[in-house]
Coordinates of C-alpha atoms in Angstrom, one line a residue:
Chain A
M79 CA -35.7 -26.8 56.7
F80 CA -33.4 -25.1 54.2
V81 CA -35.8 -25.7 51.3
K82 CA -38.7 -24.6 53.4
Q83 CA -37.0 -21.3 54.1
I84 CA -36.4 -20.8 50.4
V85 CA -40.0 -21.5 49.6
H86 CA -41.1 -19.1 52.3
L87 CA -38.8 -16.5 51.0
L88 CA -40.2 -16.9 47.4
K89 CA -43.7 -16.5 48.7
H90 CA -42.7 -13.4 50.7
E91 CA -41.1 -11.8 47.6
L92 CA -44.1 -12.6 45.5
L93 CA -46.4 -11.1 48.1
I94 CA -44.4 -7.9 48.2
E95 CA -44.4 -7.8 44.4
M96 CA -48.2 -8.1 44.4
K97 CA -48.5 -5.4 46.9
Q98 CA -46.3 -3.0 45.0
K99 CA -47.6 -3.4 41.5
H100 CA -45.9 -0.2 40.4
F101 CA -42.5 -1.8 40.5
I102 CA -43.2 -4.6 37.9
S103 CA -45.3 -2.3 35.7
S104 CA -42.5 0.3 35.7
I105 CA -40.0 -2.3 34.5
V106 CA -42.4 -3.5 31.7
L107 CA -42.9 0.1 30.7
Y108 CA -39.2 0.7 30.7
I109 CA -38.8 -2.3 28.3
V110 CA -41.6 -1.3 26.1
S111 CA -40.5 2.4 25.8
T112 CA -36.8 1.3 25.2
I113 CA -38.0 -1.0 22.4
F114 CA -40.3 1.7 21.0
V115 CA -37.4 4.2 20.8
C116 CA -35.3 1.5 19.0
S117 CA -38.2 0.9 16.6
L118 CA -38.5 4.6 15.8
S119 CA -34.9 4.6 14.9
F120 CA -34.7 1.3 13.0
T121 CA -38.1 -0.1 12.1
T122 CA -36.5 -2.9 10.0
I123 CA -33.1 -4.4 10.6
A124 CA -31.9 -6.3 7.6
E125 CA -29.1 -8.2 9.4
T126 CA -30.3 -10.8 11.8
S127 CA -27.2 -10.7 13.9
I128 CA -27.6 -6.9 14.6
W129 CA -31.2 -7.5 15.4
N130 CA -30.3 -10.2 17.8
G131 CA -27.4 -8.2 19.4
L132 CA -29.8 -5.2 19.9
F133 CA -32.2 -7.6 21.6
W134 CA -29.6 -8.9 24.0
I135 CA -28.4 -5.3 24.9
I136 CA -32.0 -4.3 25.7
I137 CA -32.3 -7.4 27.9
L138 CA -29.1 -6.6 29.7
F139 CA -30.2 -3.1 30.5
S140 CA -33.7 -3.9 31.6
L141 CA -32.5 -6.8 33.8
T142 CA -30.0 -4.5 35.4
N143 CA -32.7 -2.1 36.2
A144 CA -35.1 -4.8 37.5
I145 CA -32.5 -6.6 39.7
S146 CA -30.8 -3.5 41.0
K147 CA -33.7 -3.2 43.5
S148 CA -33.5 -6.6 44.9
F149 CA -31.5 -5.7 48.0
L150 CA -32.7 -2.1 48.3
N151 CA -35.4 -2.7 51.0
E152 CA -33.2 -4.8 53.3
N153 CA -32.6 -1.9 55.6
S154 CA -36.2 -1.5 56.7
D155 CA -37.0 -2.9 60.2
K156 CA -39.4 -5.5 59.0
Q157 CA -36.9 -6.9 56.6
I158 CA -34.1 -7.0 59.2
F159 CA -36.5 -9.0 61.5
L160 CA -37.2 -11.5 58.7
Y161 CA -33.6 -11.9 57.7
T162 CA -32.4 -12.5 61.2
L163 CA -34.5 -15.7 61.2
I164 CA -33.3 -16.9 57.9
N165 CA -30.0 -18.6 56.8
P166 CA -28.1 -16.2 54.5
R167 CA -27.4 -19.1 52.1
A168 CA -31.2 -19.7 51.8
L169 CA -31.7 -16.1 51.3
I170 CA -29.3 -15.7 48.4
L171 CA -30.7 -18.9 46.7
G172 CA -34.2 -17.6 47.2
K173 CA -33.3 -14.2 45.7
I174 CA -31.5 -15.9 42.7
I175 CA -34.5 -18.1 42.0
Y176 CA -36.9 -15.3 42.4
N177 CA -34.9 -13.0 40.1
L178 CA -34.5 -15.8 37.6
L179 CA -38.3 -16.3 37.4
L180 CA -38.8 -12.5 37.2
S181 CA -36.1 -12.1 34.4
I182 CA -37.5 -15.0 32.4
A183 CA -40.9 -13.5 32.5
L184 CA -39.4 -10.1 31.6
V185 CA -37.3 -11.5 28.7
L186 CA -40.3 -13.4 27.2
I187 CA -42.4 -10.2 27.4
S188 CA -39.6 -8.2 25.8
F189 CA -39.1 -10.8 23.1
F190 CA -42.7 -10.5 22.0
V191 CA -42.6 -6.7 22.1
F192 CA -39.4 -6.6 20.3
N193 CA -40.6 -9.0 17.6
F194 CA -43.7 -6.9 17.3
F195 CA -42.0 -3.5 16.9
I196 CA -38.8 -4.3 15.1
Q197 CA -39.0 -6.5 12.1
T198 CA -36.2 -8.4 10.5
E199 CA -35.9 -10.7 7.5
G200 CA -34.4 -14.1 7.7
L201 CA -36.2 -15.6 10.6
D202 CA -37.7 -18.3 8.5
N203 CA -35.1 -20.8 9.5
M204 CA -35.2 -19.9 13.1
N205 CA -35.2 -22.8 15.6
Y206 CA -37.6 -21.4 18.3
G207 CA -37.0 -24.1 20.8
L208 CA -33.2 -23.6 20.6
Y209 CA -33.6 -19.9 20.8
L210 CA -35.7 -20.3 24.0
I211 CA -32.9 -22.4 25.5
A212 CA -30.4 -19.7 24.6
V213 CA -32.6 -17.0 26.1
V214 CA -33.2 -18.9 29.3
L215 CA -29.6 -19.9 29.8
G216 CA -28.3 -16.4 29.0
S217 CA -30.8 -14.6 31.2
T218 CA -30.0 -17.1 34.0
S219 CA -26.5 -16.2 34.0
I220 CA -27.2 -12.4 33.6
S221 CA -29.8 -12.5 36.5
S222 CA -27.8 -14.6 38.9
T223 CA -24.6 -12.5 38.4
L224 CA -26.6 -9.4 38.9
T225 CA -28.3 -10.7 42.0
M226 CA -24.9 -11.4 43.6
V227 CA -23.3 -8.1 42.5
S228 CA -26.4 -6.1 43.6
A229 CA -25.8 -7.6 47.1
I230 CA -22.3 -6.2 46.9
A231 CA -23.4 -2.9 45.4
S232 CA -26.1 -2.4 48.0
K233 CA -23.4 -1.7 50.6
T234 CA -22.5 1.5 48.7
N235 CA -24.4 4.7 48.3
N236 CA -24.5 4.7 44.5
N237 CA -26.3 1.4 44.0
I238 CA -27.1 1.3 40.3
G239 CA -24.1 3.0 39.0
I240 CA -21.8 0.8 41.0
L241 CA -23.9 -2.3 40.0
S242 CA -23.3 -1.7 36.3
I243 CA -19.6 -0.9 36.7
L244 CA -19.1 -4.1 38.7
A245 CA -21.4 -6.5 36.8
F246 CA -20.8 -5.6 33.1
P247 CA -17.2 -6.7 32.8
I248 CA -18.2 -10.0 34.4
L249 CA -21.2 -10.3 32.1
I250 CA -19.6 -9.5 28.8
P251 CA -18.2 -13.1 28.2
S252 CA -21.5 -14.9 29.0
L253 CA -23.4 -12.2 27.0
L254 CA -21.0 -13.0 24.0
L255 CA -21.7 -16.7 24.4
S256 CA -25.5 -16.1 24.5
I257 CA -25.4 -13.9 21.4
Q258 CA -23.4 -16.4 19.4
F259 CA -25.7 -19.2 20.7
S260 CA -28.9 -17.4 19.7
N261 CA -27.4 -16.4 16.4
L262 CA -26.9 -20.0 15.7
A263 CA -30.5 -20.7 16.7
I264 CA -31.7 -18.0 14.3
L265 CA -29.7 -19.6 11.5
G266 CA -31.6 -22.8 12.2
G267 CA -29.0 -24.7 14.2
T268 CA -29.7 -27.9 16.1
V269 CA -29.1 -28.9 19.6
E270 CA -26.1 -31.1 18.6
M271 CA -24.5 -28.1 16.8
S272 CA -24.8 -25.9 19.8
A273 CA -23.8 -28.5 22.4
Q274 CA -20.7 -26.6 23.4
F275 CA -22.7 -23.4 24.1
I276 CA -25.2 -25.3 26.2
V277 CA -22.4 -26.9 28.2
F278 CA -20.4 -23.8 28.7
L279 CA -23.4 -21.6 29.6
S280 CA -24.7 -24.2 32.1
L281 CA -21.3 -24.6 33.7
I282 CA -21.0 -20.8 34.1
N283 CA -24.5 -20.6 35.6
L284 CA -23.7 -23.4 38.0
L285 CA -20.4 -21.8 39.0
I286 CA -22.1 -18.4 39.6
V287 CA -24.6 -20.1 41.9
I288 CA -21.9 -22.0 43.8
L289 CA -19.8 -18.8 44.2
S290 CA -22.8 -16.8 45.5
F291 CA -23.7 -19.6 47.8
L292 CA -20.3 -19.7 49.3
L293 CA -19.5 -15.9 49.4
F294 CA -22.9 -14.4 50.4
P295 CA -22.7 -15.1 54.1
Y296 CA -19.6 -12.9 54.3
L297 CA -21.7 -10.0 52.9
W298 CA -24.4 -10.6 55.4
R299 CA -22.5 -11.0 58.6
E300 CA -22.2 -7.4 59.5
Chain B
M164 CA -2.7 4.7 41.3
T165 CA -5.5 3.5 39.2
K166 CA -6.8 6.9 38.4
K167 CA -3.3 7.9 37.3
T168 CA -2.9 4.7 35.3
T169 CA -6.2 5.2 33.5
L170 CA -5.3 8.9 32.9
L171 CA -1.9 7.8 31.6
L172 CA -3.5 5.2 29.2
L173 CA -6.2 7.7 28.0
S174 CA -3.7 10.4 27.3
F175 CA -1.5 7.9 25.5
I176 CA -4.4 6.8 23.3
A177 CA -5.3 10.4 22.7
F178 CA -1.7 11.3 21.8
I179 CA -1.1 8.5 19.4
S180 CA -4.5 8.9 17.7
N181 CA -3.6 12.6 17.2
V182 CA -0.2 11.9 16.0
S183 CA -1.4 9.2 13.6
L184 CA -4.0 11.4 12.2
A185 CA -1.6 14.3 11.6
Q186 CA 1.4 12.6 10.2
D187 CA 0.7 9.0 9.6
N188 CA 3.3 8.5 7.0
A189 CA 6.3 9.9 8.9
I190 CA 5.7 7.9 12.1
E191 CA 4.8 4.7 10.3
Q192 CA 8.0 4.9 8.2
T193 CA 10.2 5.2 11.2
F194 CA 8.7 2.2 12.7
H195 CA 8.7 0.1 9.5
E196 CA 12.3 0.7 8.4
S197 CA 15.2 -1.6 9.2
G198 CA 13.1 -4.6 10.2
K199 CA 10.8 -2.7 12.5
I200 CA 13.5 -2.6 15.3
N201 CA 12.0 0.7 16.5
V202 CA 8.8 -1.1 17.5
V203 CA 11.0 -3.1 19.9
V204 CA 12.6 0.1 21.2
A205 CA 9.2 1.6 21.8
V206 CA 8.0 -1.4 23.7
V207 CA 11.0 -1.6 25.9
M208 CA 10.7 2.0 26.6
V209 CA 7.1 1.8 27.6
I210 CA 7.9 -0.9 30.1
F211 CA 10.9 1.1 31.5
I212 CA 8.7 4.2 31.9
G213 CA 6.1 2.0 33.7
I214 CA 8.6 0.8 36.2
I215 CA 9.9 4.3 36.8
F216 CA 6.4 5.5 37.3
Y217 CA 6.0 2.8 40.0
L218 CA 9.2 4.0 41.7
I219 CA 8.1 7.6 41.6
K220 CA 4.8 6.7 43.3
L221 CA 6.6 4.6 45.9
E222 CA 9.0 7.5 46.6
K223 CA 6.2 10.0 47.1
K224 CA 4.5 7.7 49.5
I225 CA 7.8 7.1 51.5
S226 CA 8.5 10.8 51.8
K227 CA 5.0 11.4 53.0
L228 CA 5.6 8.7 55.7
E229 CA 8.9 10.2 56.6
K230 CA 7.2 13.6 57.1
N231 CA 4.5 12.1 59.2
S232 CA 6.8 10.1 61.4
D233 CA 8.9 13.2 62.2
K234 CA 6.0 14.9 63.8
Chain C
M169 CA 24.0 -16.2 55.2
N170 CA 20.6 -15.1 56.3
S171 CA 20.4 -12.3 53.7
I172 CA 21.2 -14.8 50.9
K173 CA 18.3 -17.0 52.2
K174 CA 16.0 -14.1 52.2
H175 CA 17.0 -12.3 48.9
W176 CA 18.0 -15.1 46.6
W177 CA 14.9 -14.8 44.5
K178 CA 15.6 -11.1 43.8
A179 CA 19.1 -12.0 42.6
L180 CA 17.5 -14.6 40.4
A181 CA 15.1 -12.0 39.0
V182 CA 18.0 -9.8 38.1
V183 CA 20.1 -12.5 36.5
L184 CA 17.2 -13.8 34.5
L185 CA 16.3 -10.3 33.2
L186 CA 19.8 -9.5 32.5
Y187 CA 20.0 -12.7 30.4
T188 CA 16.7 -11.8 28.7
F189 CA 17.9 -8.3 27.8
A190 CA 21.3 -9.5 26.6
F191 CA 19.9 -12.3 24.5
S192 CA 17.1 -10.2 23.0
F193 CA 19.4 -7.3 22.0
L194 CA 22.5 -9.1 21.0
V195 CA 21.4 -12.1 19.1
P196 CA 20.9 -11.3 15.5
L197 CA 17.9 -12.2 13.4
S198 CA 18.4 -15.1 11.0
S199 CA 19.2 -14.3 7.4
T200 CA 16.3 -14.6 5.1
I201 CA 14.8 -13.5 1.9
K202 CA 12.5 -10.5 2.6
S203 CA 11.0 -9.9 -0.8
A204 CA 11.2 -10.6 -4.5
S205 CA 10.5 -8.3 -7.4
P206 CA 8.7 -9.1 -9.6
S207 CA 6.9 -11.6 -7.3
S208 CA 4.7 -13.0 -10.1
L209 CA 6.4 -14.9 -12.8
E210 CA 5.2 -15.9 -16.3
V211 CA 6.1 -18.7 -18.6
G212 CA 9.5 -18.0 -20.2
K213 CA 12.5 -16.2 -18.9
N214 CA 12.1 -14.1 -15.8
A215 CA 14.8 -11.9 -14.2
V216 CA 14.0 -11.5 -10.5
V217 CA 15.8 -9.4 -7.9
L218 CA 15.7 -11.0 -4.4
I219 CA 16.1 -8.7 -1.4
G220 CA 17.5 -10.3 1.7
Y221 CA 17.6 -9.3 5.4
N222 CA 20.9 -9.7 7.3
T223 CA 22.5 -11.4 4.4
E224 CA 26.0 -11.3 3.0
F225 CA 25.7 -12.1 -0.7
E226 CA 28.9 -10.2 -1.8
A227 CA 31.7 -12.5 -2.8
D228 CA 29.8 -15.6 -1.9
E229 CA 30.6 -18.3 -4.4
N230 CA 28.2 -21.0 -3.1
I231 CA 24.8 -19.6 -3.8
S232 CA 22.1 -21.8 -5.2
I233 CA 18.5 -20.6 -5.7
S234 CA 15.6 -22.8 -6.8
L235 CA 11.9 -22.9 -6.9
E236 CA 10.4 -26.0 -5.4
Y237 CA 7.3 -27.7 -4.1
D238 CA 7.0 -30.5 -1.6
H239 CA 10.8 -30.9 -1.4
K240 CA 10.9 -31.4 -5.1
T241 CA 13.0 -29.0 -7.1
L242 CA 11.0 -27.6 -9.9
V243 CA 13.0 -24.8 -11.4
C244 CA 16.7 -23.9 -10.9
G245 CA 17.8 -20.3 -10.8
T246 CA 20.5 -19.5 -13.4
E247 CA 22.8 -16.5 -13.9
I248 CA 23.0 -15.7 -10.3
K249 CA 24.5 -12.2 -9.8
Q250 CA 25.2 -10.5 -6.5
I251 CA 24.3 -6.8 -6.6
N252 CA 25.3 -6.0 -3.1
A253 CA 25.1 -7.5 0.4
N254 CA 21.3 -7.6 0.5
Q255 CA 20.4 -7.9 -3.2
I256 CA 20.9 -10.6 -5.7
S257 CA 19.6 -11.1 -9.2
V258 CA 18.6 -14.5 -10.7
N259 CA 16.9 -15.8 -13.8
F260 CA 14.1 -18.4 -13.7
N261 CA 13.2 -20.2 -16.9
I262 CA 9.6 -21.2 -16.3
P263 CA 8.4 -24.1 -18.5
D264 CA 4.7 -24.2 -19.5
S265 CA 3.9 -27.3 -17.4
L266 CA 5.0 -28.0 -13.9
P267 CA 3.8 -30.6 -11.2
S268 CA 2.4 -27.7 -9.2
K269 CA 1.3 -24.1 -9.4
I270 CA 2.5 -23.4 -5.9
L271 CA 6.2 -22.4 -5.8
H272 CA 8.4 -22.0 -2.8
L273 CA 11.7 -20.3 -2.9
R274 CA 14.7 -22.1 -1.5
M275 CA 18.1 -20.5 -1.3
S276 CA 21.3 -21.8 0.2
T277 CA 24.5 -19.9 0.6
S278 CA 27.7 -20.6 2.5
N279 CA 26.1 -18.8 5.6
F280 CA 22.5 -19.9 5.7
S281 CA 19.8 -21.7 3.8
S282 CA 16.3 -20.3 3.7
F283 CA 13.0 -21.5 2.6
S284 CA 10.3 -18.9 1.8
P285 CA 6.9 -20.2 1.0
E286 CA 4.5 -18.2 -1.1
L287 CA 7.0 -15.4 -1.8
I288 CA 6.7 -16.0 -5.5
K289 CA 3.7 -16.8 -7.6
A290 CA 3.6 -18.2 -11.2
F291 CA 1.0 -17.7 -13.8
G292 CA 0.1 -19.4 -17.1
I293 CA 1.5 -22.8 -16.3
T294 CA -0.4 -26.0 -16.5
E295 CA -0.2 -28.7 -13.9
N296 CA 1.5 -31.8 -15.2
Q297 CA 3.2 -34.6 -13.4
D298 CA 5.9 -34.9 -16.1
T299 CA 9.2 -34.0 -14.4
S300 CA 11.6 -34.8 -17.2
N301 CA 12.7 -31.3 -17.8
L302 CA 13.5 -30.4 -14.1
C303 CA 17.0 -29.6 -13.0
I304 CA 19.0 -31.0 -10.2
V305 CA 20.2 -28.5 -7.6
N306 CA 23.4 -29.1 -5.7
A307 CA 22.7 -27.8 -2.2
Y308 CA 25.6 -26.5 -0.2
N309 CA 26.0 -27.5 3.3
S310 CA 25.5 -24.3 5.3
S311 CA 26.7 -24.0 8.9
A312 CA 23.5 -24.3 10.8
D313 CA 25.1 -23.8 14.3
I314 CA 24.9 -20.0 14.3
L315 CA 22.7 -18.7 17.3
D316 CA 20.0 -16.6 15.8
I317 CA 16.4 -15.6 16.3
P318 CA 14.0 -16.8 13.7
N319 CA 13.0 -14.2 11.1
R320 CA 9.3 -14.6 10.4
L321 CA 7.0 -13.0 7.9
Q322 CA 5.7 -9.6 9.0
L323 CA 7.3 -10.0 12.5
N324 CA 10.9 -9.4 11.5
E325 CA 12.8 -7.7 14.4
T326 CA 9.6 -7.3 16.5
I327 CA 9.8 -10.9 17.4
R328 CA 12.0 -9.8 20.2
N329 CA 9.0 -8.2 21.8
L330 CA 8.1 -11.8 22.9
M331 CA 10.4 -11.4 25.8
F332 CA 8.8 -8.0 26.9
H333 CA 5.2 -7.9 25.9
V334 CA 4.1 -11.5 26.6
P335 CA 5.6 -11.8 30.1
M336 CA 3.5 -8.7 31.1
W337 CA 0.4 -10.8 30.9
F338 CA 2.0 -13.7 32.7
T339 CA 3.1 -11.4 35.5
M340 CA -0.3 -9.8 35.7
M341 CA -2.1 -13.1 36.0
V342 CA 0.3 -14.4 38.7
I343 CA 0.0 -11.1 40.7
L344 CA -3.8 -11.3 40.4
F345 CA -3.8 -14.8 41.5
I346 CA -1.8 -13.6 44.6
S347 CA -4.5 -11.0 45.2
F348 CA -7.2 -13.7 44.9
F349 CA -5.4 -16.0 47.3
Y350 CA -5.0 -13.3 50.0
S351 CA -8.6 -12.2 49.6
I352 CA -9.6 -15.8 50.6
K353 CA -7.1 -15.6 53.4
Y354 CA -8.7 -12.4 54.5
L355 CA -12.2 -13.8 54.6
N356 CA -11.0 -16.7 56.7
T357 CA -9.0 -14.6 59.3
F358 CA -10.3 -11.0 59.0
D359 CA -6.7 -9.9 59.5
I360 CA -6.3 -6.5 57.7
K361 CA -2.8 -7.2 56.6
Y362 CA -4.0 -9.8 54.1
D363 CA -6.3 -7.2 52.7
I364 CA -3.4 -4.8 52.2
I365 CA -1.6 -7.4 50.1
A366 CA -4.8 -8.2 48.1
R367 CA -5.3 -4.5 47.4
E368 CA -1.7 -3.7 46.5
A369 CA -1.5 -6.8 44.3
V370 CA -4.5 -5.4 42.3
N371 CA -2.6 -2.1 41.9
I372 CA 0.6 -3.8 40.7
G373 CA -1.6 -6.1 38.4
L374 CA -3.2 -3.1 36.9
L375 CA 0.2 -1.5 36.2
F376 CA 1.3 -4.6 34.3
A377 CA -2.1 -4.7 32.5
A378 CA -1.6 -1.1 31.3
L379 CA 1.9 -1.9 30.2
G380 CA 0.7 -5.1 28.4
L381 CA -2.1 -3.2 26.7
I382 CA 0.2 -0.3 25.5
T383 CA 3.0 -2.5 24.3
G384 CA 0.5 -4.9 22.6
S385 CA -1.2 -2.0 20.9
I386 CA 2.1 -0.7 19.5
W387 CA 3.2 -4.2 18.4
A388 CA -0.1 -5.0 16.7
K389 CA -0.2 -1.7 14.9
F390 CA 3.0 -2.3 13.1
T391 CA 2.6 -6.0 12.3
W392 CA -1.0 -6.9 12.0
S393 CA -2.0 -3.6 10.4
E394 CA -0.4 -4.5 7.1
H395 CA -1.2 -8.1 6.5
T396 CA -4.1 -10.6 6.1
D397 CA -7.3 -10.4 4.2
L398 CA -9.1 -11.9 7.2
F399 CA -8.4 -9.1 9.6
T400 CA -7.7 -5.7 8.2
T401 CA -6.8 -3.3 10.9
K402 CA -5.6 0.2 10.5
G403 CA -6.0 1.4 14.1
W404 CA -4.5 0.7 17.4
W405 CA -7.1 -1.7 18.6
V406 CA -7.7 -5.0 17.1
N407 CA -10.9 -7.0 17.8
D408 CA -9.2 -10.1 19.0
V409 CA -10.0 -12.6 21.7
K410 CA -6.9 -12.1 23.7
L411 CA -7.3 -8.3 23.6
N412 CA -10.9 -8.5 24.6
G413 CA -10.0 -10.8 27.5
A414 CA -7.3 -8.3 28.6
A415 CA -9.8 -5.5 28.3
I416 CA -12.3 -7.4 30.4
T417 CA -9.6 -8.2 33.1
T418 CA -8.6 -4.5 33.2
L419 CA -12.3 -3.4 33.5
I420 CA -13.0 -5.8 36.3
Y421 CA -10.0 -4.6 38.4
V422 CA -10.7 -0.9 37.8
A423 CA -14.2 -1.7 39.0
Y424 CA -12.6 -3.3 42.1
R425 CA -10.8 0.0 42.7
I426 CA -14.0 2.0 42.3
L427 CA -15.8 -0.3 44.7
R428 CA -13.1 0.1 47.3
N429 CA -13.2 3.9 47.0
S430 CA -17.0 4.0 47.4
L431 CA -16.9 2.3 50.7
Q432 CA -15.9 4.1 53.9
E433 CA -15.4 1.8 56.9
E434 CA -12.1 -0.1 56.8
H435 CA -13.3 -3.6 57.6
Q436 CA -16.4 -3.3 55.5
K437 CA -14.2 -2.1 52.6
A438 CA -11.9 -5.1 53.0
K439 CA -14.7 -7.6 53.4
I440 CA -16.8 -6.5 50.5
S441 CA -14.0 -6.0 48.1
A442 CA -12.6 -9.4 49.0
V443 CA -15.9 -11.0 48.1
Y444 CA -16.0 -9.2 44.7
N445 CA -12.4 -10.1 44.1
I446 CA -13.0 -13.8 44.5
F447 CA -16.2 -13.8 42.6
A448 CA -14.7 -11.8 39.6
F449 CA -11.4 -13.7 39.6
V450 CA -12.9 -17.2 39.3
L451 CA -15.5 -16.1 36.6
M452 CA -12.7 -14.3 34.7
I453 CA -10.4 -17.3 34.7
V454 CA -13.3 -19.5 33.4
F455 CA -14.1 -17.0 30.7
L456 CA -10.5 -16.7 29.7
M457 CA -10.4 -20.4 29.2
I458 CA -13.7 -20.7 27.4
L459 CA -13.5 -17.7 25.1
P460 CA -10.7 -18.7 22.8
R461 CA -12.4 -22.0 22.2
I462 CA -15.4 -20.3 20.5
T463 CA -13.7 -17.6 18.5
D464 CA -10.7 -17.2 16.3
S465 CA -7.6 -15.2 17.2
L466 CA -4.7 -13.4 15.6
H467 CA -2.5 -14.6 18.4
P468 CA -0.3 -17.7 17.9
G469 CA -1.8 -21.0 18.7
N470 CA -5.4 -20.1 18.0
G471 CA -7.6 -20.8 15.0
G472 CA -8.0 -18.6 11.9
N473 CA -4.6 -17.1 11.9
P474 CA -3.1 -17.3 8.5
A475 CA 0.3 -15.6 9.0
F476 CA 1.2 -17.1 12.4
G477 CA -0.6 -20.4 12.0
K478 CA 2.6 -22.3 11.5
Y479 CA 4.2 -20.1 14.2
D480 CA 5.3 -21.8 17.3
L481 CA 8.2 -21.2 19.7
D482 CA 11.3 -22.8 18.4
S483 CA 14.0 -24.1 20.6
T484 CA 16.1 -20.8 20.4
L485 CA 13.2 -18.7 21.5
R486 CA 12.1 -21.1 24.2
M487 CA 15.7 -20.9 25.6
V488 CA 15.1 -17.3 26.6
F489 CA 11.3 -17.0 26.7
Y490 CA 10.7 -19.1 29.8
P491 CA 13.6 -17.4 31.8
A492 CA 12.1 -14.1 30.7
V493 CA 8.7 -15.0 32.0
I494 CA 10.1 -16.2 35.3
G495 CA 12.3 -13.1 35.6
W496 CA 9.4 -10.6 35.0
I497 CA 7.1 -12.5 37.4
L498 CA 9.8 -12.3 40.2
L499 CA 10.2 -8.6 39.4
G500 CA 6.4 -8.1 39.9
I501 CA 6.5 -10.0 43.1
W502 CA 9.4 -7.9 44.3
M503 CA 7.5 -4.7 43.5
L504 CA 4.6 -6.1 45.4
S505 CA 6.6 -7.0 48.5
L506 CA 8.0 -3.5 48.6
K507 CA 4.5 -2.1 48.7
K508 CA 3.5 -4.6 51.3
R509 CA 6.3 -3.7 53.5
F510 CA 5.6 0.0 53.1
F511 CA 2.0 -0.3 54.1
N512 CA 2.8 -2.6 57.1
L513 CA 5.2 0.1 58.3
E514 CA 2.6 2.8 57.9
N515 CA 0.1 0.8 59.9
K516 CA 2.6 0.3 62.6
L517 CA 3.5 4.0 62.8
E518 CA -0.2 4.9 62.9
N519 CA -0.9 2.6 65.8
D520 CA 2.0 3.8 67.9

């Protein structure tokens, strides 16, 4: 029953997304234009660590933009009708999974665009598989934190401003972990070398999901 | 409370950066002489000021309550 | 009798803090050699002036000075001459071969004995295991029972800040934990009086965070700014794990305040901010545990810290550090309980 609800919710979200194509295209446009502005000011970045840091900052801001909207529509009548039928725990898990898929897609798009517009030397040793793991784990923790915090922020008037104030301090540490992890991948590290990053990031992700799962019903029960 | 704390912190930072720009040597010398004991003095004074700050806030709140309860 | 039962911990706070203040202001710093000039020696005869701190060289007959390595005396100081209470001149006759190029200065007087590693460097000698031309030093028994605070490189008198700056962070964490605890309690009961405690605990916690940041910034400026090739800092902010953790904590709880202010209805305010408080506190604790493991720190007990790497709390400092921490924590709880009682009273008056 619980899993069924989540699957149903995912389908529903996807359907809405398909109907409102302008939303996803506006986020992609946001990413492309941000990267383009960066490329106008840098074109080449000699230092790979700066290149990597810039990439993560762009990811952080574009995901904040994308996920801030996840609880915006909840006040419309149709949504309220839907949500009364659904377990709040299924709802938050569904939202987290949906936002995770969305953010992985967005991150992959932005990685290609970023690589296309901004060149750097020293990517010869890069371990692409490990970099992918870093990106997936990092964006998981960013998107799941943002999902939970956007549920909190949606109760206030100033949604996106409050969202970034509330979420960024919580996000700084996992962002630091992801940046160090992906730097290691760029330098050609192996899975064994980065075992502690993988363990820490997965633990943090698990913790965020558990906390959201436990706390979300309190936000919902109005 | 927080607003004031942040304001205090910001003005402190602004103050010390100003001072350290203007007369770096004089200030640093006072702190470095005699085993840097003045650093300890400064630290204890900051904590004392912080506790006094808390007392003043509490007193203001209590006098407001007193005024309200008289009505 | 009842009032003793109710207020004993406040008395304990006062006693512990009095003890802390008395100890940290009255106990002198141990005598030590602060610097040597010249600090680099060459083969042959070298006249060196040693400058001490809290020393009484004058009219002391029992002074011996030597350079040694690994508890082996390499070179004895000769022609020891007291200049004044804090200065002494000595001659070192450096042979052209020694078992080691690294020299540590050992000094013993009738009041103290000190050992200063890496104060003096020697040039031009070759390493040789031949120890035939070394001298034998007669060390004097110095009375080691004097109560004093260790005098460490760069820290000097500022080591006393250990009793003031560090407990601020301990207090902040305890107070924030109280806030976390009462937020959970609020979500279980929806009783507004728990929310008041959670909110006021955050306020007190932020006060201690501000004090910790300011005092830490002052302390760091005048100790870390002058040393180390690894971290050169001239400003008031050092890029260090502990500082970044403190900054993140402060940001989270300032955000908590802003969240509260942006909500109107009282119960909604309490509920949503309690959810954020729990969420943020748990993640913050996890991060504070993980972060030092993946980065270096200037603070004691962490990797990559050249000057304080050997630093750990010795028994004298421990004797006052733990009481200081407990005293400051109790003071923080006292401050919190005053706030709590005030707001309970206000609620009562409003309802009447």
